[in-house]
Amino acid sequence: MDYLINGFSSALYLLTHMDAATLSAIYATIASTCYAMAAALLLGVPLGFLLGHCSFPGKRALRLISDTLLAFPTVLIGLLVYAFITARGPLGEYGLLFTLPGMAIGQAVLALPIVVSWTAQALEDLDPRCRETLLTLGANSRQLAMYALWECRYAVGMVCVTAFGRVITEVGVAMMLGGNIRYATRTMTTAIALETSKGDFAQGIALGLVLLLMAFVVNLALAFFRRRGRA
């Protein structure tokens, strides 16, 4: 147990003294996660709304595809995105491989099915009697859509938190597309994997504590807004 105690004490030292490698990994993680979540939410919430609220031909097939992609192997996502952004790929001219934006593309692909499917599910779980009541009162399609979005806002918030947690803890996609380059694309998860494999627990524990803190802050913020909305 001594190595764990020493690891925690060394981790606190790294955090309090602003270790450059640790701060770089934190920055790379936050930056790539923000890029990925912005893309996933901008695309996923509207698509999830269409699947959950609207009726159109092929809806069931699209929903089945989205639900199937929830179990899409992350290493395969990394491989496919790698093929697109490598120098010989269709997007190779943009130089995205081994960069934070390139890594964010893979993470966005990972988060997108979560946002789409769970947003659609949140809308489908709304009480249909409320929709019928609004129709009886003369509500138009726009008003129905606004009601649906308002009623499932906290469920969509939980979807965002879940997707955020999935992205920020991803290792395979970050490793394949980012290259785990120190002071550039090394994220907290890839740094933890690397340092632990070398037997250096201090930085791994330090970054693990930061990940826990970030998850706690995000969930605390969501709980605050939910409680405020119900007041």
PDB file of C-alpha atoms in Angstrom:
ATOM      1  CA  MET A   1       0.000   0.000   0.000  1.00  0.00           C
ATOM      2  CA  ASP A   2       3.008   2.310   0.379  1.00  0.00           C
ATOM      3  CA  TYR A   3       3.216   2.926  -3.362  1.00  0.00           C
ATOM      4  CA  LEU A   4      -0.396   4.110  -3.394  1.00  0.00           C
ATOM      5  CA  ILE A   5       0.181   6.499  -0.509  1.00  0.00           C
ATOM      6  CA  ASN A   6       3.334   7.826  -2.169  1.00  0.00           C
ATOM      7  CA  GLY A   7       1.455   8.077  -5.450  1.00  0.00           C
ATOM      8  CA  PHE A   8      -1.285  10.214  -3.903  1.00  0.00           C
ATOM      9  CA  SER A   9       1.201  12.498  -2.164  1.00  0.00           C
ATOM     10  CA  SER A  10       3.210  12.899  -5.378  1.00  0.00           C
ATOM     11  CA  ALA A  11      -0.005  13.525  -7.312  1.00  0.00           C
ATOM     12  CA  LEU A  12      -0.989  16.345  -4.977  1.00  0.00           C
ATOM     13  CA  TYR A  13       2.503  17.796  -5.367  1.00  0.00           C
ATOM     14  CA  LEU A  14       2.192  17.784  -9.177  1.00  0.00           C
ATOM     15  CA  LEU A  15      -1.199  19.480  -9.048  1.00  0.00           C
ATOM     16  CA  THR A  16      -0.292  22.132  -6.479  1.00  0.00           C
ATOM     17  CA  HIS A  17       2.988  22.971  -8.235  1.00  0.00           C
ATOM     18  CA  MET A  18       1.383  23.189 -11.697  1.00  0.00           C
ATOM     19  CA  ASP A  19       3.485  20.504 -13.367  1.00  0.00           C
ATOM     20  CA  ALA A  20       3.830  21.395 -17.071  1.00  0.00           C
ATOM     21  CA  ALA A  21       3.177  17.888 -18.413  1.00  0.00           C
ATOM     22  CA  THR A  22       0.121  17.474 -16.206  1.00  0.00           C
ATOM     23  CA  LEU A  23      -1.322  20.853 -17.208  1.00  0.00           C
ATOM     24  CA  SER A  24      -0.681  20.097 -20.873  1.00  0.00           C
ATOM     25  CA  ALA A  25      -2.604  16.823 -20.629  1.00  0.00           C
ATOM     26  CA  ILE A  26      -5.492  18.594 -18.871  1.00  0.00           C
ATOM     27  CA  TYR A  27      -5.604  21.290 -21.557  1.00  0.00           C
ATOM     28  CA  ALA A  28      -5.514  18.765 -24.420  1.00  0.00           C
ATOM     29  CA  THR A  29      -8.337  16.788 -22.814  1.00  0.00           C
ATOM     30  CA  ILE A  30     -10.562  19.811 -22.232  1.00  0.00           C
ATOM     31  CA  ALA A  31      -9.910  21.269 -25.691  1.00  0.00           C
ATOM     32  CA  SER A  32     -10.573  18.074 -27.657  1.00  0.00           C
ATOM     33  CA  THR A  33     -13.621  17.244 -25.517  1.00  0.00           C
ATOM     34  CA  CYS A  34     -15.124  20.710 -26.062  1.00  0.00           C
ATOM     35  CA  TYR A  35     -14.605  20.444 -29.824  1.00  0.00           C
ATOM     36  CA  ALA A  36     -16.144  16.984 -29.916  1.00  0.00           C
ATOM     37  CA  MET A  37     -19.118  17.839 -27.701  1.00  0.00           C
ATOM     38  CA  ALA A  38     -19.893  21.002 -29.662  1.00  0.00           C
ATOM     39  CA  ALA A  39     -20.024  19.030 -32.909  1.00  0.00           C
ATOM     40  CA  ALA A  40     -21.967  16.121 -31.381  1.00  0.00           C
ATOM     41  CA  LEU A  41     -24.586  18.395 -29.808  1.00  0.00           C
ATOM     42  CA  LEU A  42     -25.016  20.625 -32.852  1.00  0.00           C
ATOM     43  CA  LEU A  43     -25.663  17.572 -35.016  1.00  0.00           C
ATOM     44  CA  GLY A  44     -27.086  15.115 -32.511  1.00  0.00           C
ATOM     45  CA  VAL A  45     -29.794  17.108 -30.733  1.00  0.00           C
ATOM     46  CA  PRO A  46     -31.610  18.148 -33.951  1.00  0.00           C
ATOM     47  CA  LEU A  47     -31.311  14.618 -35.346  1.00  0.00           C
ATOM     48  CA  GLY A  48     -32.545  13.139 -32.078  1.00  0.00           C
ATOM     49  CA  PHE A  49     -35.446  15.585 -32.087  1.00  0.00           C
ATOM     50  CA  LEU A  50     -36.445  14.497 -35.603  1.00  0.00           C
ATOM     51  CA  LEU A  51     -36.281  10.818 -34.652  1.00  0.00           C
ATOM     52  CA  GLY A  52     -38.203  11.252 -31.425  1.00  0.00           C
ATOM     53  CA  HIS A  53     -40.766  13.888 -32.326  1.00  0.00           C
ATOM     54  CA  CYS A  54     -41.489  13.587 -36.052  1.00  0.00           C
ATOM     55  CA  SER A  55     -42.889  10.810 -38.216  1.00  0.00           C
ATOM     56  CA  PHE A  56     -41.430  10.125 -41.665  1.00  0.00           C
ATOM     57  CA  PRO A  57     -40.583   7.155 -43.915  1.00  0.00           C
ATOM     58  CA  GLY A  58     -37.486   5.268 -42.800  1.00  0.00           C
ATOM     59  CA  LYS A  59     -37.651   6.525 -39.225  1.00  0.00           C
ATOM     60  CA  ARG A  60     -37.455   3.044 -37.696  1.00  0.00           C
ATOM     61  CA  ALA A  61     -34.485   2.108 -39.865  1.00  0.00           C
ATOM     62  CA  LEU A  62     -32.617   5.264 -38.871  1.00  0.00           C
ATOM     63  CA  ARG A  63     -33.392   4.674 -35.209  1.00  0.00           C
ATOM     64  CA  LEU A  64     -32.127   1.111 -35.484  1.00  0.00           C
ATOM     65  CA  ILE A  65     -28.905   2.341 -37.075  1.00  0.00           C
ATOM     66  CA  SER A  66     -28.416   4.956 -34.367  1.00  0.00           C
ATOM     67  CA  ASP A  67     -29.053   2.431 -31.587  1.00  0.00           C
ATOM     68  CA  THR A  68     -26.673  -0.053 -33.204  1.00  0.00           C
ATOM     69  CA  LEU A  69     -23.922   2.562 -33.345  1.00  0.00           C
ATOM     70  CA  LEU A  70     -24.099   2.875 -29.555  1.00  0.00           C
ATOM     71  CA  ALA A  71     -22.103  -0.353 -29.457  1.00  0.00           C
ATOM     72  CA  PHE A  72     -19.715   0.689 -32.239  1.00  0.00           C
ATOM     73  CA  PRO A  73     -16.193  -0.430 -31.180  1.00  0.00           C
ATOM     74  CA  THR A  74     -14.092   2.612 -30.381  1.00  0.00           C
ATOM     75  CA  VAL A  75     -11.005   1.124 -31.989  1.00  0.00           C
ATOM     76  CA  LEU A  76     -12.969   0.790 -35.229  1.00  0.00           C
ATOM     77  CA  ILE A  77     -14.047   4.420 -34.989  1.00  0.00           C
ATOM     78  CA  GLY A  78     -10.402   5.369 -34.614  1.00  0.00           C
ATOM     79  CA  LEU A  79      -9.437   3.217 -37.601  1.00  0.00           C
ATOM     80  CA  LEU A  80     -12.129   4.656 -39.885  1.00  0.00           C
ATOM     81  CA  VAL A  81     -11.435   8.273 -38.943  1.00  0.00           C
ATOM     82  CA  TYR A  82      -7.697   7.601 -39.279  1.00  0.00           C
ATOM     83  CA  ALA A  83      -8.291   6.370 -42.845  1.00  0.00           C
ATOM     84  CA  PHE A  84     -10.093   9.610 -43.666  1.00  0.00           C
ATOM     85  CA  ILE A  85      -7.649  12.097 -42.153  1.00  0.00           C
ATOM     86  CA  THR A  86      -4.353  10.366 -42.907  1.00  0.00           C
ATOM     87  CA  ALA A  87      -2.180  11.922 -45.610  1.00  0.00           C
ATOM     88  CA  ARG A  88      -3.559   9.458 -48.199  1.00  0.00           C
ATOM     89  CA  GLY A  89      -7.190   9.922 -47.103  1.00  0.00           C
ATOM     90  CA  PRO A  90      -9.889  12.239 -48.445  1.00  0.00           C
ATOM     91  CA  LEU A  91      -9.195  14.808 -45.718  1.00  0.00           C
ATOM     92  CA  GLY A  92      -5.433  14.367 -45.690  1.00  0.00           C
ATOM     93  CA  GLU A  93      -4.750  17.797 -47.168  1.00  0.00           C
ATOM     94  CA  TYR A  94      -6.012  19.462 -43.992  1.00  0.00           C
ATOM     95  CA  GLY A  95      -3.311  17.933 -41.789  1.00  0.00           C
ATOM     96  CA  LEU A  96      -5.707  16.747 -39.081  1.00  0.00           C
ATOM     97  CA  LEU A  97      -3.887  13.588 -38.062  1.00  0.00           C
ATOM     98  CA  PHE A  98      -2.137  13.814 -34.687  1.00  0.00           C
ATOM     99  CA  THR A  99      -3.812  17.125 -33.862  1.00  0.00           C
ATOM    100  CA  LEU A 100      -6.487  18.077 -31.340  1.00  0.00           C
ATOM    101  CA  PRO A 101      -9.140  18.786 -34.034  1.00  0.00           C
ATOM    102  CA  GLY A 102      -8.419  15.434 -35.673  1.00  0.00           C
ATOM    103  CA  MET A 103      -8.764  13.681 -32.346  1.00  0.00           C
ATOM    104  CA  ALA A 104     -12.000  15.578 -31.709  1.00  0.00           C
ATOM    105  CA  ILE A 105     -13.494  14.261 -34.955  1.00  0.00           C
ATOM    106  CA  GLY A 106     -13.194  10.690 -33.703  1.00  0.00           C
ATOM    107  CA  GLN A 107     -14.562  11.644 -30.298  1.00  0.00           C
ATOM    108  CA  ALA A 108     -17.515  13.421 -31.922  1.00  0.00           C
ATOM    109  CA  VAL A 109     -18.302  10.283 -33.943  1.00  0.00           C
ATOM    110  CA  LEU A 110     -18.214   8.361 -30.666  1.00  0.00           C
ATOM    111  CA  ALA A 111     -20.584  10.769 -28.898  1.00  0.00           C
ATOM    112  CA  LEU A 112     -23.021  11.341 -31.772  1.00  0.00           C
ATOM    113  CA  PRO A 113     -25.052   8.093 -31.468  1.00  0.00           C
ATOM    114  CA  ILE A 114     -25.409   8.650 -27.715  1.00  0.00           C
ATOM    115  CA  VAL A 115     -26.820  12.135 -28.235  1.00  0.00           C
ATOM    116  CA  VAL A 116     -29.103  11.101 -31.119  1.00  0.00           C
ATOM    117  CA  SER A 117     -30.563   7.922 -29.624  1.00  0.00           C
ATOM    118  CA  TRP A 118     -31.021   9.163 -26.065  1.00  0.00           C
ATOM    119  CA  THR A 119     -32.474  12.500 -27.157  1.00  0.00           C
ATOM    120  CA  ALA A 120     -34.961  10.606 -29.302  1.00  0.00           C
ATOM    121  CA  GLN A 121     -35.779   8.339 -26.376  1.00  0.00           C
ATOM    122  CA  ALA A 122     -36.325  11.313 -24.075  1.00  0.00           C
ATOM    123  CA  LEU A 123     -38.843  12.764 -26.516  1.00  0.00           C
ATOM    124  CA  GLU A 124     -40.607   9.436 -26.978  1.00  0.00           C
ATOM    125  CA  ASP A 125     -40.981   9.078 -23.207  1.00  0.00           C
ATOM    126  CA  LEU A 126     -43.033  12.270 -22.907  1.00  0.00           C
ATOM    127  CA  ASP A 127     -46.634  11.758 -21.812  1.00  0.00           C
ATOM    128  CA  PRO A 128     -48.716  11.603 -25.044  1.00  0.00           C
ATOM    129  CA  ARG A 129     -51.737  12.992 -23.209  1.00  0.00           C
ATOM    130  CA  CYS A 130     -50.022  16.375 -22.941  1.00  0.00           C
ATOM    131  CA  ARG A 131     -49.611  16.481 -26.713  1.00  0.00           C
ATOM    132  CA  GLU A 132     -53.264  15.580 -27.194  1.00  0.00           C
ATOM    133  CA  THR A 133     -54.314  18.293 -24.747  1.00  0.00           C
ATOM    134  CA  LEU A 134     -52.248  20.906 -26.557  1.00  0.00           C
ATOM    135  CA  LEU A 135     -53.742  19.871 -29.889  1.00  0.00           C
ATOM    136  CA  THR A 136     -57.211  20.223 -28.380  1.00  0.00           C
ATOM    137  CA  LEU A 137     -56.318  23.740 -27.255  1.00  0.00           C
ATOM    138  CA  GLY A 138     -55.274  24.624 -30.804  1.00  0.00           C
ATOM    139  CA  ALA A 139     -51.476  24.412 -30.537  1.00  0.00           C
ATOM    140  CA  ASN A 140     -49.592  24.445 -33.836  1.00  0.00           C
ATOM    141  CA  SER A 141     -46.614  22.276 -34.798  1.00  0.00           C
ATOM    142  CA  ARG A 142     -44.090  24.886 -33.665  1.00  0.00           C
ATOM    143  CA  GLN A 143     -45.691  25.169 -30.246  1.00  0.00           C
ATOM    144  CA  LEU A 144     -45.754  21.379 -29.911  1.00  0.00           C
ATOM    145  CA  ALA A 145     -42.064  21.223 -30.759  1.00  0.00           C
ATOM    146  CA  MET A 146     -41.183  23.916 -28.231  1.00  0.00           C
ATOM    147  CA  TYR A 147     -43.212  22.129 -25.550  1.00  0.00           C
ATOM    148  CA  ALA A 148     -41.444  18.838 -26.264  1.00  0.00           C
ATOM    149  CA  LEU A 149     -38.002  20.432 -26.061  1.00  0.00           C
ATOM    150  CA  TRP A 150     -38.857  22.252 -22.835  1.00  0.00           C
ATOM    151  CA  GLU A 151     -40.275  19.175 -21.128  1.00  0.00           C
ATOM    152  CA  CYS A 152     -37.280  16.963 -21.916  1.00  0.00           C
ATOM    153  CA  ARG A 153     -34.605  19.588 -21.233  1.00  0.00           C
ATOM    154  CA  TYR A 154     -33.279  17.823 -18.137  1.00  0.00           C
ATOM    155  CA  ALA A 155     -33.246  14.461 -19.896  1.00  0.00           C
ATOM    156  CA  VAL A 156     -31.242  16.057 -22.718  1.00  0.00           C
ATOM    157  CA  GLY A 157     -28.944  17.511 -20.073  1.00  0.00           C
ATOM    158  CA  MET A 158     -28.308  14.012 -18.752  1.00  0.00           C
ATOM    159  CA  VAL A 159     -27.609  12.880 -22.313  1.00  0.00           C
ATOM    160  CA  CYS A 160     -24.985  15.615 -22.583  1.00  0.00           C
ATOM    161  CA  VAL A 161     -23.374  14.546 -19.313  1.00  0.00           C
ATOM    162  CA  THR A 162     -23.308  10.901 -20.413  1.00  0.00           C
ATOM    163  CA  ALA A 163     -21.770  11.771 -23.782  1.00  0.00           C
ATOM    164  CA  PHE A 164     -19.271  14.059 -22.048  1.00  0.00           C
ATOM    165  CA  GLY A 165     -18.213  11.267 -19.729  1.00  0.00           C
ATOM    166  CA  ARG A 166     -17.853   8.861 -22.640  1.00  0.00           C
ATOM    167  CA  VAL A 167     -15.689  11.268 -24.607  1.00  0.00           C
ATOM    168  CA  ILE A 168     -13.437  12.539 -21.839  1.00  0.00           C
ATOM    169  CA  THR A 169     -12.544   9.006 -20.679  1.00  0.00           C
ATOM    170  CA  GLU A 170     -11.852   7.582 -24.144  1.00  0.00           C
ATOM    171  CA  VAL A 171      -8.383   6.118 -24.693  1.00  0.00           C
ATOM    172  CA  GLY A 172      -8.348   4.231 -28.016  1.00  0.00           C
ATOM    173  CA  VAL A 173      -9.600   7.024 -30.256  1.00  0.00           C
ATOM    174  CA  ALA A 174      -7.363   9.593 -28.557  1.00  0.00           C
ATOM    175  CA  MET A 175      -4.331   7.322 -28.901  1.00  0.00           C
ATOM    176  CA  MET A 176      -4.890   6.453 -32.573  1.00  0.00           C
ATOM    177  CA  LEU A 177      -5.801   9.903 -33.841  1.00  0.00           C
ATOM    178  CA  GLY A 178      -3.796  12.063 -31.453  1.00  0.00           C
ATOM    179  CA  GLY A 179      -0.646   9.985 -31.315  1.00  0.00           C
ATOM    180  CA  ASN A 180      -0.148  10.655 -27.580  1.00  0.00           C
ATOM    181  CA  ILE A 181       2.369  13.424 -28.316  1.00  0.00           C
ATOM    182  CA  ARG A 182       3.652  15.064 -25.161  1.00  0.00           C
ATOM    183  CA  TYR A 183       2.743  18.751 -24.767  1.00  0.00           C
ATOM    184  CA  ALA A 184       0.538  18.495 -27.860  1.00  0.00           C
ATOM    185  CA  THR A 185      -2.066  15.713 -28.043  1.00  0.00           C
ATOM    186  CA  ARG A 186      -1.423  13.694 -24.897  1.00  0.00           C
ATOM    187  CA  THR A 187      -4.704  13.643 -22.976  1.00  0.00           C
ATOM    188  CA  MET A 188      -5.353  12.706 -19.379  1.00  0.00           C
ATOM    189  CA  THR A 189      -6.493   9.183 -20.256  1.00  0.00           C
ATOM    190  CA  THR A 190      -3.589   8.430 -22.598  1.00  0.00           C
ATOM    191  CA  ALA A 191      -1.171   9.900 -20.061  1.00  0.00           C
ATOM    192  CA  ILE A 192      -2.640   7.707 -17.317  1.00  0.00           C
ATOM    193  CA  ALA A 193      -2.266   4.616 -19.507  1.00  0.00           C
ATOM    194  CA  LEU A 194       1.309   5.519 -20.439  1.00  0.00           C
ATOM    195  CA  GLU A 195       2.540   6.468 -16.983  1.00  0.00           C
ATOM    196  CA  THR A 196       0.913   3.449 -15.349  1.00  0.00           C
ATOM    197  CA  SER A 197       2.567   1.133 -17.874  1.00  0.00           C
ATOM    198  CA  LYS A 198       5.911   2.674 -16.873  1.00  0.00           C
ATOM    199  CA  GLY A 199       5.160   2.168 -13.187  1.00  0.00           C
ATOM    200  CA  ASP A 200       4.857   5.919 -12.513  1.00  0.00           C
ATOM    201  CA  PHE A 201       1.613   6.223 -10.567  1.00  0.00           C
ATOM    202  CA  ALA A 202       1.959   9.840  -9.450  1.00  0.00           C
ATOM    203  CA  GLN A 203       0.910  11.563 -12.667  1.00  0.00           C
ATOM    204  CA  GLY A 204      -1.698   8.905 -13.354  1.00  0.00           C
ATOM    205  CA  ILE A 205      -3.310   9.453  -9.958  1.00  0.00           C
ATOM    206  CA  ALA A 206      -3.094  13.232 -10.355  1.00  0.00           C
ATOM    207  CA  LEU A 207      -4.875  13.138 -13.700  1.00  0.00           C
ATOM    208  CA  GLY A 208      -7.397  10.635 -12.370  1.00  0.00           C
ATOM    209  CA  LEU A 209      -8.251  13.045  -9.551  1.00  0.00           C
ATOM    210  CA  VAL A 210      -8.740  15.822 -12.098  1.00  0.00           C
ATOM    211  CA  LEU A 211     -11.074  13.600 -14.153  1.00  0.00           C
ATOM    212  CA  LEU A 212     -13.136  12.844 -11.056  1.00  0.00           C
ATOM    213  CA  LEU A 213     -13.278  16.532 -10.169  1.00  0.00           C
ATOM    214  CA  MET A 214     -14.425  17.480 -13.667  1.00  0.00           C
ATOM    215  CA  ALA A 215     -17.166  14.833 -13.625  1.00  0.00           C
ATOM    216  CA  PHE A 216     -18.292  16.049 -10.206  1.00  0.00           C
ATOM    217  CA  VAL A 217     -18.444  19.697 -11.331  1.00  0.00           C
ATOM    218  CA  VAL A 218     -20.450  18.854 -14.471  1.00  0.00           C
ATOM    219  CA  ASN A 219     -22.972  16.773 -12.521  1.00  0.00           C
ATOM    220  CA  LEU A 220     -23.167  19.404  -9.767  1.00  0.00           C
ATOM    221  CA  ALA A 221     -23.974  22.079 -12.352  1.00  0.00           C
ATOM    222  CA  LEU A 222     -26.672  19.908 -13.914  1.00  0.00           C
ATOM    223  CA  ALA A 223     -28.216  19.183 -10.499  1.00  0.00           C
ATOM    224  CA  PHE A 224     -28.179  22.897  -9.677  1.00  0.00           C
ATOM    225  CA  PHE A 225     -30.039  23.887 -12.852  1.00  0.00           C
ATOM    226  CA  ARG A 226     -32.507  21.049 -12.409  1.00  0.00           C
ATOM    227  CA  ARG A 227     -33.277  22.098  -8.840  1.00  0.00           C
ATOM    228  CA  ARG A 228     -33.539  25.742  -9.880  1.00  0.00           C
ATOM    229  CA  GLY A 229     -35.909  24.857 -12.706  1.00  0.00           C
ATOM    230  CA  ARG A 230     -38.225  22.991 -10.342  1.00  0.00           C
ATOM    231  CA  ALA A 231     -38.269  25.824  -7.788  1.00  0.00           C
TER     232      ALA A 231
END
